[in-house]
């Protein structure tokens, strides 16, 4: 997973394959997020060097445990908290979960300015769904008696 956070708090989380990131996968993900002249701070993964040079970014690399990449580490910790309730996610659906997390994150981190937005995000993130899709197949549509009488 490729992750990025800018100075304003906007972020991206993108699935880019399994295992250690390759230069090709790094380029595929980063070219949509990194512009020429952007200052980029990454961990020490060598896969970032060539793609970021081609994109014209100013690369600085540091140790993954260094506090300099604390924004990404914080985002990962919050993502881990979000994913905990799902007890395992299929790799096939991982990007959908990341997008869901980003959507909720947008309401709770300054993009949703009002308290109503934060309340909505909390309710959606912690909601219980008592009716599942398959339960709708056996439900009688509401007002069916009314429509039968009208016909």
mmCIF file of C-alpha atoms in Angstrom:
data_model
loop_
_atom_site.group_PDB
_atom_site.id
_atom_site.type_symbol
_atom_site.label_atom_id
_atom_site.label_comp_id
_atom_site.label_asym_id
_atom_site.label_seq_id
_atom_site.Cartn_x
_atom_site.Cartn_y
_atom_site.Cartn_z
ATOM 1 C CA UNK A 1 0.000 0.000 0.000
ATOM 2 C CA UNK A 2 1.314 3.413 -0.938
ATOM 3 C CA UNK A 3 0.441 6.212 1.480
ATOM 4 C CA UNK A 4 0.977 9.933 1.338
ATOM 5 C CA UNK A 5 0.036 12.905 3.510
ATOM 6 C CA UNK A 6 0.610 16.537 2.575
ATOM 7 C CA UNK A 7 1.078 19.600 4.794
ATOM 8 C CA UNK A 8 -2.662 20.332 4.825
ATOM 9 C CA UNK A 9 -3.557 16.836 6.041
ATOM 10 C CA UNK A 10 -4.918 15.540 2.733
ATOM 11 C CA UNK A 11 -3.860 11.975 2.127
ATOM 12 C CA UNK A 12 -4.018 9.043 -0.242
ATOM 13 C CA UNK A 13 -4.001 5.314 0.424
ATOM 14 C CA UNK A 14 -3.613 3.114 -2.635
ATOM 15 C CA UNK A 15 -3.216 -0.630 -2.946
ATOM 16 C CA UNK A 16 -0.222 -1.264 -5.163
ATOM 17 C CA UNK A 17 0.258 -5.010 -4.964
ATOM 18 C CA UNK A 18 1.630 -7.427 -2.434
ATOM 19 C CA UNK A 19 5.052 -7.540 -0.885
ATOM 20 C CA UNK A 20 7.824 -4.968 -1.206
ATOM 21 C CA UNK A 21 6.910 -2.172 -3.605
ATOM 22 C CA UNK A 22 8.643 -2.235 -6.983
ATOM 23 C CA UNK A 23 9.767 0.790 -9.018
ATOM 24 C CA UNK A 24 7.055 0.132 -11.615
ATOM 25 C CA UNK A 25 4.249 -0.057 -9.034
ATOM 26 C CA UNK A 26 5.615 3.007 -7.236
ATOM 27 C CA UNK A 27 5.535 4.986 -10.494
ATOM 28 C CA UNK A 28 1.977 3.847 -11.273
ATOM 29 C CA UNK A 29 0.720 5.063 -7.893
ATOM 30 C CA UNK A 30 2.822 8.188 -7.397
ATOM 31 C CA UNK A 31 2.372 9.764 -10.846
ATOM 32 C CA UNK A 32 -1.242 10.635 -10.012
ATOM 33 C CA UNK A 33 -0.322 12.256 -6.687
ATOM 34 C CA UNK A 34 3.156 13.825 -6.992
ATOM 35 C CA UNK A 35 3.897 16.867 -9.133
ATOM 36 C CA UNK A 36 7.152 18.392 -10.364
ATOM 37 C CA UNK A 37 9.008 20.241 -7.596
ATOM 38 C CA UNK A 38 7.143 18.498 -4.770
ATOM 39 C CA UNK A 39 9.188 17.839 -1.630
ATOM 40 C CA UNK A 40 8.766 14.154 -0.770
ATOM 41 C CA UNK A 41 9.949 12.457 2.416
ATOM 42 C CA UNK A 42 9.893 8.649 2.333
ATOM 43 C CA UNK A 43 11.205 5.710 4.256
ATOM 44 C CA UNK A 44 14.388 4.097 2.961
ATOM 45 C CA UNK A 45 12.740 1.913 0.284
ATOM 46 C CA UNK A 46 14.891 2.064 -2.861
ATOM 47 C CA UNK A 47 11.844 1.733 -5.151
ATOM 48 C CA UNK A 48 10.977 5.436 -4.698
ATOM 49 C CA UNK A 49 14.249 6.901 -6.000
ATOM 50 C CA UNK A 50 13.853 6.435 -9.769
ATOM 51 C CA UNK A 51 10.090 7.155 -10.059
ATOM 52 C CA UNK A 52 10.328 10.339 -7.975
ATOM 53 C CA UNK A 53 13.354 11.513 -9.966
ATOM 54 C CA UNK A 54 11.377 10.986 -13.203
ATOM 55 C CA UNK A 55 8.449 12.929 -11.722
ATOM 56 C CA UNK A 56 10.783 15.814 -10.826
ATOM 57 C CA UNK A 57 10.178 15.575 -7.074
ATOM 58 C CA UNK A 58 12.744 16.475 -4.415
ATOM 59 C CA UNK A 59 13.317 13.239 -2.509
ATOM 60 C CA UNK A 60 14.545 12.930 1.065
ATOM 61 C CA UNK A 61 14.695 9.475 2.609
ATOM 62 C CA UNK A 62 14.720 8.628 6.291
ATOM 63 C CA UNK A 63 14.382 5.647 8.582
ATOM 64 C CA UNK A 64 10.802 4.342 8.884
ATOM 65 C CA UNK A 65 10.931 4.800 12.673
ATOM 66 C CA UNK A 66 12.043 8.430 12.402
ATOM 67 C CA UNK A 67 9.602 11.082 13.639
ATOM 68 C CA UNK A 68 9.924 12.915 10.317
ATOM 69 C CA UNK A 69 7.336 10.593 8.732
ATOM 70 C CA UNK A 70 5.063 10.791 11.737
ATOM 71 C CA UNK A 71 2.050 11.935 9.659
ATOM 72 C CA UNK A 72 2.080 8.705 7.692
ATOM 73 C CA UNK A 73 2.650 6.642 10.835
ATOM 74 C CA UNK A 74 -0.319 8.381 12.490
ATOM 75 C CA UNK A 75 -2.513 7.744 9.459
ATOM 76 C CA UNK A 76 -1.512 4.062 9.499
ATOM 77 C CA UNK A 77 -2.371 3.797 13.212
ATOM 78 C CA UNK A 78 -5.809 5.320 12.592
ATOM 79 C CA UNK A 79 -6.327 2.987 9.635
ATOM 80 C CA UNK A 80 -5.434 0.038 11.855
ATOM 81 C CA UNK A 81 -8.075 1.147 14.374
ATOM 82 C CA UNK A 82 -10.641 1.465 11.582
ATOM 83 C CA UNK A 83 -9.850 -1.983 10.158
ATOM 84 C CA UNK A 84 -9.861 -3.712 13.566
ATOM 85 C CA UNK A 85 -13.638 -4.064 13.620
ATOM 86 C CA UNK A 86 -13.743 -6.012 10.366
ATOM 87 C CA UNK A 87 -11.716 -9.027 11.593
ATOM 88 C CA UNK A 88 -9.957 -9.493 8.289
ATOM 89 C CA UNK A 89 -10.518 -8.005 4.860
ATOM 90 C CA UNK A 90 -10.173 -9.748 1.533
ATOM 91 C CA UNK A 91 -7.360 -8.322 -0.581
ATOM 92 C CA UNK A 92 -9.858 -8.081 -3.430
ATOM 93 C CA UNK A 93 -11.869 -5.487 -1.475
ATOM 94 C CA UNK A 94 -9.010 -3.717 0.305
ATOM 95 C CA UNK A 95 -9.108 -0.594 -1.889
ATOM 96 C CA UNK A 96 -12.832 -0.179 -1.160
ATOM 97 C CA UNK A 97 -12.107 -0.263 2.583
ATOM 98 C CA UNK A 98 -9.278 2.253 2.139
ATOM 99 C CA UNK A 99 -11.623 4.546 0.198
ATOM 100 C CA UNK A 100 -14.249 4.200 2.939
ATOM 101 C CA UNK A 101 -11.640 5.121 5.552
ATOM 102 C CA UNK A 102 -10.581 8.136 3.483
ATOM 103 C CA UNK A 103 -14.215 9.233 3.134
ATOM 104 C CA UNK A 104 -14.780 9.090 6.903
ATOM 105 C CA UNK A 105 -11.396 10.720 7.447
ATOM 106 C CA UNK A 106 -12.476 13.665 5.288
ATOM 107 C CA UNK A 107 -15.294 14.452 7.737
ATOM 108 C CA UNK A 108 -13.239 14.151 10.898
ATOM 109 C CA UNK A 109 -9.973 15.924 10.028
ATOM 110 C CA UNK A 110 -10.778 19.458 9.086
ATOM 111 C CA UNK A 111 -12.503 18.874 5.760
ATOM 112 C CA UNK A 112 -15.857 18.516 7.539
ATOM 113 C CA UNK A 113 -15.853 21.784 9.451
ATOM 114 C CA UNK A 114 -19.145 21.442 11.314
ATOM 115 C CA UNK A 115 -19.904 19.253 14.276
ATOM 116 C CA UNK A 116 -22.843 17.803 12.320
ATOM 117 C CA UNK A 117 -20.413 16.365 9.763
ATOM 118 C CA UNK A 118 -18.282 14.803 12.488
ATOM 119 C CA UNK A 119 -21.408 13.316 14.075
ATOM 120 C CA UNK A 120 -22.475 11.880 10.709
ATOM 121 C CA UNK A 121 -19.030 10.334 10.198
ATOM 122 C CA UNK A 122 -19.069 8.761 13.665
ATOM 123 C CA UNK A 123 -22.535 7.331 13.114
ATOM 124 C CA UNK A 124 -21.587 5.909 9.718
ATOM 125 C CA UNK A 125 -18.307 4.505 10.988
ATOM 126 C CA UNK A 126 -19.838 2.838 14.026
ATOM 127 C CA UNK A 127 -23.277 1.985 12.666
ATOM 128 C CA UNK A 128 -25.031 -1.321 12.990
ATOM 129 C CA UNK A 129 -26.944 -2.650 10.046
ATOM 130 C CA UNK A 130 -29.877 -4.698 11.269
ATOM 131 C CA UNK A 131 -31.153 -5.472 7.775
ATOM 132 C CA UNK A 132 -28.916 -7.071 5.193
ATOM 133 C CA UNK A 133 -29.412 -7.076 1.461
ATOM 134 C CA UNK A 134 -30.723 -10.651 1.399
ATOM 135 C CA UNK A 135 -33.308 -9.767 4.074
ATOM 136 C CA UNK A 136 -34.962 -7.350 1.638
ATOM 137 C CA UNK A 137 -35.819 -10.226 -0.704
ATOM 138 C CA UNK A 138 -38.315 -11.632 1.827
ATOM 139 C CA UNK A 139 -39.853 -8.346 2.956
ATOM 140 C CA UNK A 140 -43.314 -7.274 1.890
ATOM 141 C CA UNK A 141 -43.081 -3.866 0.244
ATOM 142 C CA UNK A 142 -44.694 -1.100 2.310
ATOM 143 C CA UNK A 143 -48.152 0.128 1.299
ATOM 144 C CA UNK A 144 -48.728 -2.898 -0.928
ATOM 145 C CA UNK A 145 -52.327 -3.159 0.304
ATOM 146 C CA UNK A 146 -52.990 0.462 -0.675
ATOM 147 C CA UNK A 147 -51.751 -0.068 -4.239
ATOM 148 C CA UNK A 148 -53.716 -3.307 -4.659
ATOM 149 C CA UNK A 149 -56.945 -1.529 -3.654
ATOM 150 C CA UNK A 150 -56.271 1.339 -6.090
ATOM 151 C CA UNK A 151 -55.926 -1.046 -9.029
#
